[in-house]
Amino acid sequence: MSYNNILLEVHDQILTVTINRPKQLNALNTETISELSLVIKEAQENADVKVIVLTGSGDKAFVAGADIKEFAGFTIDQGKALSAEGHNKLFNAVEECSKPIIAAVNGFALGGGLELAMSCHMRVASTNAKMGLPEVSLGVIPGYGGTQRLPQLVGKGKANELIFTAQMIGADEALSLGLVNYSVAPEELMDKCFEIAKKIKNNSSSAISCAIKAVNAQFKEGEDGFEEEIKQFGNCFATDDFKEGTSAFMERRKADFK
Ligand code: CAA
């Protein structure tokens, strides 16, 4: 399938998804959100894909936010619908994706852009990245999960500071806050993401998808993370990967997960 705003490339079971609206600094309009949501759905059904790397086209931006031009004239109800649709269609789907998604933050990650990166399971930033939630400078608040996921990652006090001041931070500060996993030179960004992806893909995909559910449960209203861990731990025992992983250990060989 081809998309208007997304480029796809699979290599060695790693799918690279590139948001491709460089003239608008890859801002997320509704079409791009719909396309991305479809890409995530299809990637989960595609047995050739084990890990996803998400990035932005060009060397200036990961994603500069939701498309401001699209929502500038919205009413209360339209604003709510925009936010709810984003949560349901894309941002929660990214967080709950059964395959790990690594955000390769290659420039501005602002507003909805940082919110998208924060929905991913981990983030690697290039040293030219600038991250922030500038929404209050536009008279709105983060609407794609930023008020929830930023405090989860960096703590409430620092999240409040970043949201209230609307300030941007660089990759090294983001690293020191735990907002990103690594800060690397721009030319090393994709290689660093692929290096992590390769380590992940040698492990059991079914176990990783169970781990994603268990880790996410900690942050879900009404869910008990420990109970979810017990459930997912049990579920692993019915998988071929569990048989292969434990047999390989006892036979002193490397596991070969299908
Ligand atoms: N929406 C729509 N268009 C955007 C955009 C956005 N979020 N960010 C950049 N663009 C467009 C600009 O309008 C410009 O297009 P034109 O050439 O047609 O005018 C083009 O991308 C290049 O941008 P600039 O000329 O502004 O580039 P710059 O280098 O001078 O500045 C920037 C870069 C600091 C990132 C600046 O573009 C900027 O501040 N962008 C907006 C960032 C922002 O506020 N993001 C939050 C959006 S609100 C949100 O995301 C809500 C939510 O949570 C749901």
mmCIF file of C-alpha atoms and ligand atoms in Angstrom:
data_model
loop_
_atom_site.group_PDB
_atom_site.id
_atom_site.type_symbol
_atom_site.label_atom_id
_atom_site.label_comp_id
_atom_site.label_asym_id
_atom_site.label_seq_id
_atom_site.Cartn_x
_atom_site.Cartn_y
_atom_site.Cartn_z
ATOM 1 C CA MET A 1 0.000 0.000 0.000
ATOM 2 C CA SER A 2 1.257 3.518 -0.734
ATOM 3 C CA TYR A 3 0.705 6.576 1.419
ATOM 4 C CA ASN A 4 0.700 10.317 0.692
ATOM 5 C CA ASN A 5 2.648 11.314 3.795
ATOM 6 C CA ILE A 6 4.575 8.224 4.877
ATOM 7 C CA LEU A 7 7.583 6.370 3.488
ATOM 8 C CA LEU A 8 8.166 2.746 4.440
ATOM 9 C CA GLU A 9 11.228 0.550 4.206
ATOM 10 C CA VAL A 10 11.746 -2.932 5.627
ATOM 11 C CA HIS A 11 15.260 -4.231 6.041
ATOM 12 C CA ASP A 12 16.357 -7.184 8.131
ATOM 13 C CA GLN A 13 12.914 -7.363 9.862
ATOM 14 C CA ILE A 14 13.142 -3.702 10.908
ATOM 15 C CA LEU A 15 10.487 -1.394 9.461
ATOM 16 C CA THR A 16 11.522 2.243 9.102
ATOM 17 C CA VAL A 17 8.517 4.569 9.009
ATOM 18 C CA THR A 18 9.328 8.093 7.830
ATOM 19 C CA ILE A 19 6.777 10.864 8.190
ATOM 20 C CA ASN A 20 7.214 12.708 4.930
ATOM 21 C CA ARG A 21 5.908 16.295 4.991
ATOM 22 C CA PRO A 22 9.258 18.068 5.168
ATOM 23 C CA LYS A 23 7.918 21.416 3.930
ATOM 24 C CA GLN A 24 5.547 21.509 6.935
ATOM 25 C CA LEU A 25 8.257 20.111 9.222
ATOM 26 C CA ASN A 26 6.309 16.829 9.222
ATOM 27 C CA ALA A 27 3.377 18.387 11.121
ATOM 28 C CA LEU A 28 0.643 15.869 11.863
ATOM 29 C CA ASN A 29 -2.454 16.664 9.840
ATOM 30 C CA THR A 30 -5.464 14.345 10.063
ATOM 31 C CA GLU A 31 -4.476 12.453 6.924
ATOM 32 C CA THR A 32 -1.004 11.719 8.312
ATOM 33 C CA ILE A 33 -2.502 10.549 11.604
ATOM 34 C CA SER A 34 -4.852 8.195 9.728
ATOM 35 C CA GLU A 35 -2.027 6.893 7.557
ATOM 36 C CA LEU A 36 0.273 6.336 10.521
ATOM 37 C CA SER A 37 -2.455 4.501 12.368
ATOM 38 C CA LEU A 38 -2.905 2.189 9.380
ATOM 39 C CA VAL A 39 0.844 1.631 9.098
ATOM 40 C CA ILE A 40 1.028 0.560 12.758
ATOM 41 C CA LYS A 41 -1.928 -1.800 12.309
ATOM 42 C CA GLU A 42 -0.409 -3.376 9.195
ATOM 43 C CA ALA A 43 3.046 -3.669 10.754
ATOM 44 C CA GLN A 44 1.576 -5.710 13.581
ATOM 45 C CA GLU A 45 0.049 -8.119 11.073
ATOM 46 C CA ASN A 46 3.230 -8.365 9.011
ATOM 47 C CA ALA A 47 5.334 -11.360 10.066
ATOM 48 C CA ASP A 48 8.370 -9.843 8.296
ATOM 49 C CA VAL A 49 8.446 -6.961 10.787
ATOM 50 C CA LYS A 50 9.827 -7.376 14.297
ATOM 51 C CA VAL A 51 10.765 -3.817 15.298
ATOM 52 C CA ILE A 52 9.667 -0.406 14.026
ATOM 53 C CA VAL A 53 11.788 2.745 13.841
ATOM 54 C CA LEU A 54 9.795 5.963 13.451
ATOM 55 C CA THR A 55 11.407 9.150 12.182
ATOM 56 C CA GLY A 56 10.783 12.372 10.255
ATOM 57 C CA SER A 57 11.831 13.283 6.745
ATOM 58 C CA GLY A 58 14.654 15.785 6.232
ATOM 59 C CA ASP A 59 17.270 16.923 8.706
ATOM 60 C CA LYS A 60 15.251 19.619 10.457
ATOM 61 C CA ALA A 61 12.294 17.958 12.138
ATOM 62 C CA PHE A 62 10.994 14.748 13.606
ATOM 63 C CA VAL A 63 7.502 16.263 13.838
ATOM 64 C CA ALA A 64 6.804 19.952 14.605
ATOM 65 C CA GLY A 65 3.447 19.161 16.189
ATOM 66 C CA ALA A 66 -0.184 18.834 15.261
ATOM 67 C CA ASP A 67 -1.007 20.815 12.136
ATOM 68 C CA ILE A 68 -1.891 24.225 13.613
ATOM 69 C CA LYS A 69 -3.364 25.433 10.316
ATOM 70 C CA GLU A 70 -5.930 22.625 10.427
ATOM 71 C CA PHE A 71 -7.359 23.332 13.885
ATOM 72 C CA ALA A 72 -6.970 27.127 14.175
ATOM 73 C CA GLY A 73 -10.725 27.772 13.729
ATOM 74 C CA PHE A 74 -12.087 24.843 15.755
ATOM 75 C CA THR A 75 -14.901 24.962 18.346
ATOM 76 C CA ILE A 76 -14.845 23.227 21.767
ATOM 77 C CA ASP A 77 -16.473 20.088 20.351
ATOM 78 C CA GLN A 78 -14.150 19.974 17.356
ATOM 79 C CA GLY A 79 -11.164 20.433 19.666
ATOM 80 C CA LYS A 80 -12.320 17.549 21.864
ATOM 81 C CA ALA A 81 -12.927 15.360 18.823
ATOM 82 C CA LEU A 82 -9.465 16.144 17.420
ATOM 83 C CA SER A 83 -7.812 15.158 20.690
ATOM 84 C CA ALA A 84 -9.956 12.042 21.243
ATOM 85 C CA GLU A 85 -9.438 10.841 17.689
ATOM 86 C CA GLY A 86 -5.679 11.316 17.985
ATOM 87 C CA HIS A 87 -5.576 9.348 21.246
ATOM 88 C CA ASN A 88 -7.725 6.522 19.950
ATOM 89 C CA LYS A 89 -6.438 6.237 16.413
ATOM 90 C CA LEU A 90 -2.736 6.766 16.838
ATOM 91 C CA PHE A 91 -1.112 7.659 20.131
ATOM 92 C CA ASN A 92 -2.596 4.820 22.201
ATOM 93 C CA ALA A 93 -2.121 2.450 19.267
ATOM 94 C CA VAL A 94 1.582 3.312 19.140
ATOM 95 C CA GLU A 95 1.980 2.800 22.890
ATOM 96 C CA GLU A 96 0.045 -0.481 22.766
ATOM 97 C CA CYS A 97 1.663 -1.765 19.574
ATOM 98 C CA SER A 98 2.708 -5.394 20.101
ATOM 99 C CA LYS A 99 6.006 -4.695 18.317
ATOM 100 C CA PRO A 100 8.535 -2.290 19.824
ATOM 101 C CA ILE A 101 8.604 1.183 18.287
ATOM 102 C CA ILE A 102 11.746 3.308 18.599
ATOM 103 C CA ALA A 103 11.443 7.037 17.888
ATOM 104 C CA ALA A 104 14.470 8.401 16.030
ATOM 105 C CA VAL A 105 14.143 12.067 16.979
ATOM 106 C CA ASN A 106 16.039 13.837 14.214
ATOM 107 C CA GLY A 107 15.203 17.504 14.840
ATOM 108 C CA PHE A 108 12.207 19.435 16.207
ATOM 109 C CA ALA A 109 9.858 17.234 18.235
ATOM 110 C CA LEU A 110 7.300 19.745 19.427
ATOM 111 C CA GLY A 111 3.745 19.427 20.734
ATOM 112 C CA GLY A 112 2.134 16.465 18.991
ATOM 113 C CA GLY A 113 5.616 15.548 17.708
ATOM 114 C CA LEU A 114 7.047 15.067 21.174
ATOM 115 C CA GLU A 115 3.777 13.410 22.180
ATOM 116 C CA LEU A 116 4.236 10.937 19.320
ATOM 117 C CA ALA A 117 7.831 10.248 20.372
ATOM 118 C CA MET A 118 6.640 9.764 23.967
ATOM 119 C CA SER A 119 4.034 7.214 22.826
ATOM 120 C CA CYS A 120 6.839 5.134 21.344
ATOM 121 C CA HIS A 121 8.448 2.499 23.547
ATOM 122 C CA MET A 122 11.794 4.311 23.554
ATOM 123 C CA ARG A 123 13.480 7.353 22.060
ATOM 124 C CA VAL A 124 16.895 8.110 20.582
ATOM 125 C CA ALA A 125 17.632 11.776 19.853
ATOM 126 C CA SER A 126 20.219 13.386 17.614
ATOM 127 C CA THR A 127 22.170 16.251 19.121
ATOM 128 C CA ASN A 128 20.350 18.709 16.824
ATOM 129 C CA ALA A 129 16.952 17.684 18.251
ATOM 130 C CA LYS A 130 14.827 20.244 20.051
ATOM 131 C CA MET A 131 11.997 18.918 22.165
ATOM 132 C CA GLY A 132 9.145 20.640 23.928
ATOM 133 C CA LEU A 133 5.430 21.054 24.495
ATOM 134 C CA PRO A 134 4.821 24.651 23.317
ATOM 135 C CA GLU A 135 1.004 24.386 23.284
ATOM 136 C CA VAL A 136 0.341 26.945 26.041
ATOM 137 C CA SER A 137 2.104 29.518 23.867
ATOM 138 C CA LEU A 138 -0.732 28.903 21.376
ATOM 139 C CA GLY A 139 -3.458 29.104 24.034
ATOM 140 C CA VAL A 140 -4.112 25.347 24.214
ATOM 141 C CA ILE A 141 -2.678 22.461 26.203
ATOM 142 C CA PRO A 142 -1.009 19.300 24.917
ATOM 143 C CA GLY A 143 -3.858 17.213 23.495
ATOM 144 C CA TYR A 144 -2.183 14.027 22.341
ATOM 145 C CA GLY A 145 -1.181 12.628 25.726
ATOM 146 C CA GLY A 146 1.573 15.085 26.669
ATOM 147 C CA THR A 147 0.113 16.016 30.060
ATOM 148 C CA GLN A 148 0.170 12.325 31.007
ATOM 149 C CA ARG A 149 3.207 10.802 29.319
ATOM 150 C CA LEU A 150 5.680 13.623 30.060
ATOM 151 C CA PRO A 151 5.157 13.328 33.865
ATOM 152 C CA GLN A 152 5.445 9.527 33.527
ATOM 153 C CA LEU A 153 8.847 9.925 31.894
ATOM 154 C CA VAL A 154 10.405 12.898 33.697
ATOM 155 C CA GLY A 155 8.328 13.366 36.884
ATOM 156 C CA LYS A 156 5.572 15.866 37.641
ATOM 157 C CA GLY A 157 7.657 18.897 38.631
ATOM 158 C CA LYS A 158 9.854 18.939 35.538
ATOM 159 C CA ALA A 159 6.865 18.120 33.298
ATOM 160 C CA ASN A 160 4.972 21.067 34.777
ATOM 161 C CA GLU A 161 7.966 23.316 34.135
ATOM 162 C CA LEU A 162 8.283 22.199 30.507
ATOM 163 C CA ILE A 163 4.541 22.509 29.865
ATOM 164 C CA PHE A 164 4.048 25.874 31.645
ATOM 165 C CA THR A 165 7.152 27.548 30.201
ATOM 166 C CA ALA A 166 6.661 26.042 26.701
ATOM 167 C CA GLN A 167 10.458 25.926 26.505
ATOM 168 C CA MET A 168 12.411 23.635 24.179
ATOM 169 C CA ILE A 169 15.213 21.444 25.448
ATOM 170 C CA GLY A 170 18.094 19.818 23.602
ATOM 171 C CA ALA A 171 19.024 16.143 23.379
ATOM 172 C CA ASP A 172 21.540 16.171 26.227
ATOM 173 C CA GLU A 173 19.110 17.749 28.675
ATOM 174 C CA ALA A 174 16.417 15.317 27.487
ATOM 175 C CA LEU A 175 18.861 12.485 28.170
ATOM 176 C CA SER A 176 19.606 13.756 31.669
ATOM 177 C CA LEU A 177 15.851 13.905 32.381
ATOM 178 C CA GLY A 178 15.206 10.369 31.113
ATOM 179 C CA LEU A 179 13.065 11.683 28.269
ATOM 180 C CA VAL A 180 15.304 9.973 25.704
ATOM 181 C CA ASN A 181 17.403 6.819 25.996
ATOM 182 C CA TYR A 182 20.392 8.117 24.019
ATOM 183 C CA SER A 183 21.712 11.352 22.537
ATOM 184 C CA VAL A 184 23.892 10.775 19.472
ATOM 185 C CA ALA A 185 25.396 12.727 16.583
ATOM 186 C CA PRO A 186 22.908 13.226 13.711
ATOM 187 C CA GLU A 187 24.867 10.933 11.377
ATOM 188 C CA GLU A 188 24.752 8.139 13.992
ATOM 189 C CA LEU A 189 21.045 8.405 14.798
ATOM 190 C CA MET A 190 19.625 5.702 12.537
ATOM 191 C CA ASP A 191 22.537 3.327 13.179
ATOM 192 C CA LYS A 192 21.972 3.651 16.936
ATOM 193 C CA CYS A 193 18.266 2.856 16.466
ATOM 194 C CA PHE A 194 19.071 -0.135 14.239
ATOM 195 C CA GLU A 195 21.654 -1.355 16.769
ATOM 196 C CA ILE A 196 18.958 -1.398 19.486
ATOM 197 C CA ALA A 197 16.406 -2.911 17.075
ATOM 198 C CA LYS A 198 18.789 -5.735 16.163
ATOM 199 C CA LYS A 199 19.308 -6.629 19.822
ATOM 200 C CA ILE A 200 15.533 -6.677 20.324
ATOM 201 C CA LYS A 201 14.727 -8.774 17.278
ATOM 202 C CA ASN A 202 16.907 -11.690 18.386
ATOM 203 C CA ASN A 203 14.616 -12.168 21.380
ATOM 204 C CA SER A 204 11.160 -13.692 21.562
ATOM 205 C CA SER A 205 8.595 -11.451 19.828
ATOM 206 C CA SER A 206 5.745 -13.058 21.736
ATOM 207 C CA ALA A 207 7.470 -12.457 25.084
ATOM 208 C CA ILE A 208 8.198 -8.851 24.117
ATOM 209 C CA SER A 209 4.545 -8.250 23.249
ATOM 210 C CA CYS A 210 3.583 -9.635 26.691
ATOM 211 C CA ALA A 211 6.177 -7.350 28.328
ATOM 212 C CA ILE A 212 4.708 -4.329 26.509
ATOM 213 C CA LYS A 213 1.257 -5.110 27.952
ATOM 214 C CA ALA A 214 2.629 -5.597 31.467
ATOM 215 C CA VAL A 215 4.732 -2.413 31.464
ATOM 216 C CA ASN A 216 1.866 -0.344 30.011
ATOM 217 C CA ALA A 217 -0.561 -1.646 32.646
ATOM 218 C CA GLN A 218 1.250 0.333 35.348
ATOM 219 C CA PHE A 219 0.056 3.541 33.742
ATOM 220 C CA LYS A 220 -3.521 2.517 32.902
ATOM 221 C CA GLU A 221 -6.431 3.724 34.993
ATOM 222 C CA GLY A 222 -8.173 0.763 36.649
ATOM 223 C CA GLU A 223 -5.456 -1.750 35.792
ATOM 224 C CA ASP A 224 -3.111 -3.448 38.250
ATOM 225 C CA GLY A 225 0.343 -3.776 36.708
ATOM 226 C CA PHE A 226 1.369 -6.641 38.993
ATOM 227 C CA GLU A 227 -1.796 -8.591 38.110
ATOM 228 C CA GLU A 228 -1.153 -7.968 34.408
ATOM 229 C CA GLU A 229 2.418 -9.189 34.833
ATOM 230 C CA ILE A 230 1.165 -12.409 36.445
ATOM 231 C CA LYS A 231 -1.300 -12.909 33.585
ATOM 232 C CA GLN A 232 1.234 -12.185 30.835
ATOM 233 C CA PHE A 233 3.915 -14.299 32.528
ATOM 234 C CA GLY A 234 1.459 -17.223 32.492
ATOM 235 C CA ASN A 235 0.519 -16.571 28.861
ATOM 236 C CA CYS A 236 4.156 -16.989 27.818
ATOM 237 C CA PHE A 237 4.088 -20.634 28.929
ATOM 238 C CA ALA A 238 1.739 -21.539 26.053
ATOM 239 C CA THR A 239 4.023 -20.133 23.350
ATOM 240 C CA ASP A 240 6.399 -21.873 20.947
ATOM 241 C CA ASP A 241 8.967 -19.227 21.838
ATOM 242 C CA PHE A 242 8.924 -20.334 25.473
ATOM 243 C CA LYS A 243 9.506 -23.970 24.433
ATOM 244 C CA GLU A 244 12.308 -22.912 22.096
ATOM 245 C CA GLY A 245 13.909 -20.479 24.564
ATOM 246 C CA THR A 246 13.991 -22.908 27.481
ATOM 247 C CA SER A 247 15.032 -25.888 25.286
ATOM 248 C CA ALA A 248 17.849 -23.846 23.770
ATOM 249 C CA PHE A 249 19.087 -22.928 27.234
ATOM 250 C CA MET A 250 19.130 -26.561 28.375
ATOM 251 C CA GLU A 251 20.717 -27.758 25.134
ATOM 252 C CA ARG A 252 23.374 -25.020 25.463
ATOM 253 C CA ARG A 253 22.568 -23.486 22.068
ATOM 254 C CA LYS A 254 21.286 -20.147 20.839
ATOM 255 C CA ALA A 255 17.494 -19.888 20.669
ATOM 256 C CA ASP A 256 16.037 -19.706 17.183
ATOM 257 C CA PHE A 257 12.722 -17.895 17.520
ATOM 258 C CA LYS A 258 10.415 -18.170 14.514
HETATM 259 N N1 CAA B 1 1.604 23.036 12.014
HETATM 260 C C1 CAA B 1 1.487 23.475 10.739
HETATM 261 N N2 CAA B 1 2.525 23.958 10.024
HETATM 262 C C2 CAA B 1 3.718 23.966 10.640
HETATM 263 C C3 CAA B 1 3.914 23.527 11.965
HETATM 264 C C4 CAA B 1 2.769 23.028 12.649
HETATM 265 N N3 CAA B 1 2.849 22.539 13.888
HETATM 266 N N4 CAA B 1 5.207 23.708 12.298
HETATM 267 C C5 CAA B 1 5.809 24.219 11.208
HETATM 268 N N5 CAA B 1 4.929 24.402 10.219
HETATM 269 C C6 CAA B 1 5.166 24.921 8.878
HETATM 270 C C7 CAA B 1 5.298 26.462 8.913
HETATM 271 O O1 CAA B 1 4.020 27.064 8.913
HETATM 272 C C8 CAA B 1 6.075 26.692 7.658
HETATM 273 O O2 CAA B 1 5.201 26.588 6.562
HETATM 274 P P1 CAA B 1 5.127 27.798 5.448
HETATM 275 O O3 CAA B 1 6.509 27.826 4.868
HETATM 276 O O4 CAA B 1 4.077 27.328 4.503
HETATM 277 O O5 CAA B 1 4.786 29.022 6.220
HETATM 278 C C9 CAA B 1 7.009 25.498 7.577
HETATM 279 O O6 CAA B 1 6.428 24.490 8.393
HETATM 280 C C10 CAA B 1 8.407 25.781 8.105
HETATM 281 O O7 CAA B 1 8.275 26.305 9.411
HETATM 282 P P2 CAA B 1 8.961 27.685 9.874
HETATM 283 O O8 CAA B 1 9.119 28.606 8.724
HETATM 284 O O9 CAA B 1 8.211 28.185 11.059
HETATM 285 O O10 CAA B 1 10.413 27.131 10.313
HETATM 286 P P3 CAA B 1 11.379 27.780 11.389
HETATM 287 O O11 CAA B 1 12.671 27.072 11.237
HETATM 288 O O12 CAA B 1 11.363 29.258 11.317
HETATM 289 O O13 CAA B 1 10.730 27.376 12.812
HETATM 290 C C11 CAA B 1 9.683 25.891 14.388
HETATM 291 C C12 CAA B 1 10.644 26.042 13.186
HETATM 292 C C13 CAA B 1 10.289 26.565 15.631
HETATM 293 C C14 CAA B 1 9.497 24.419 14.650
HETATM 294 C C15 CAA B 1 8.340 26.575 14.042
HETATM 295 O O14 CAA B 1 7.901 26.099 12.789
HETATM 296 C C16 CAA B 1 7.248 26.350 15.045
HETATM 297 O O15 CAA B 1 7.234 26.941 16.104
HETATM 298 N N6 CAA B 1 6.291 25.433 14.722
HETATM 299 C C17 CAA B 1 5.148 25.174 15.547
HETATM 300 C C18 CAA B 1 5.531 24.323 16.740
HETATM 301 C C19 CAA B 1 4.344 24.104 17.643
HETATM 302 O O16 CAA B 1 3.813 25.029 18.230
HETATM 303 N N7 CAA B 1 3.904 22.837 17.789
HETATM 304 C C20 CAA B 1 2.770 22.499 18.584
HETATM 305 C C21 CAA B 1 1.538 22.401 17.730
HETATM 306 S S1 CAA B 1 0.065 22.312 18.661
HETATM 307 C C22 CAA B 1 -0.118 20.676 19.064
HETATM 308 O O17 CAA B 1 0.714 19.851 18.767
HETATM 309 C C23 CAA B 1 -1.403 20.383 19.773
HETATM 310 C C24 CAA B 1 -1.538 19.008 20.338
HETATM 311 O O18 CAA B 1 -0.882 18.617 21.272
HETATM 312 C C25 CAA B 1 -2.615 18.175 19.835
#
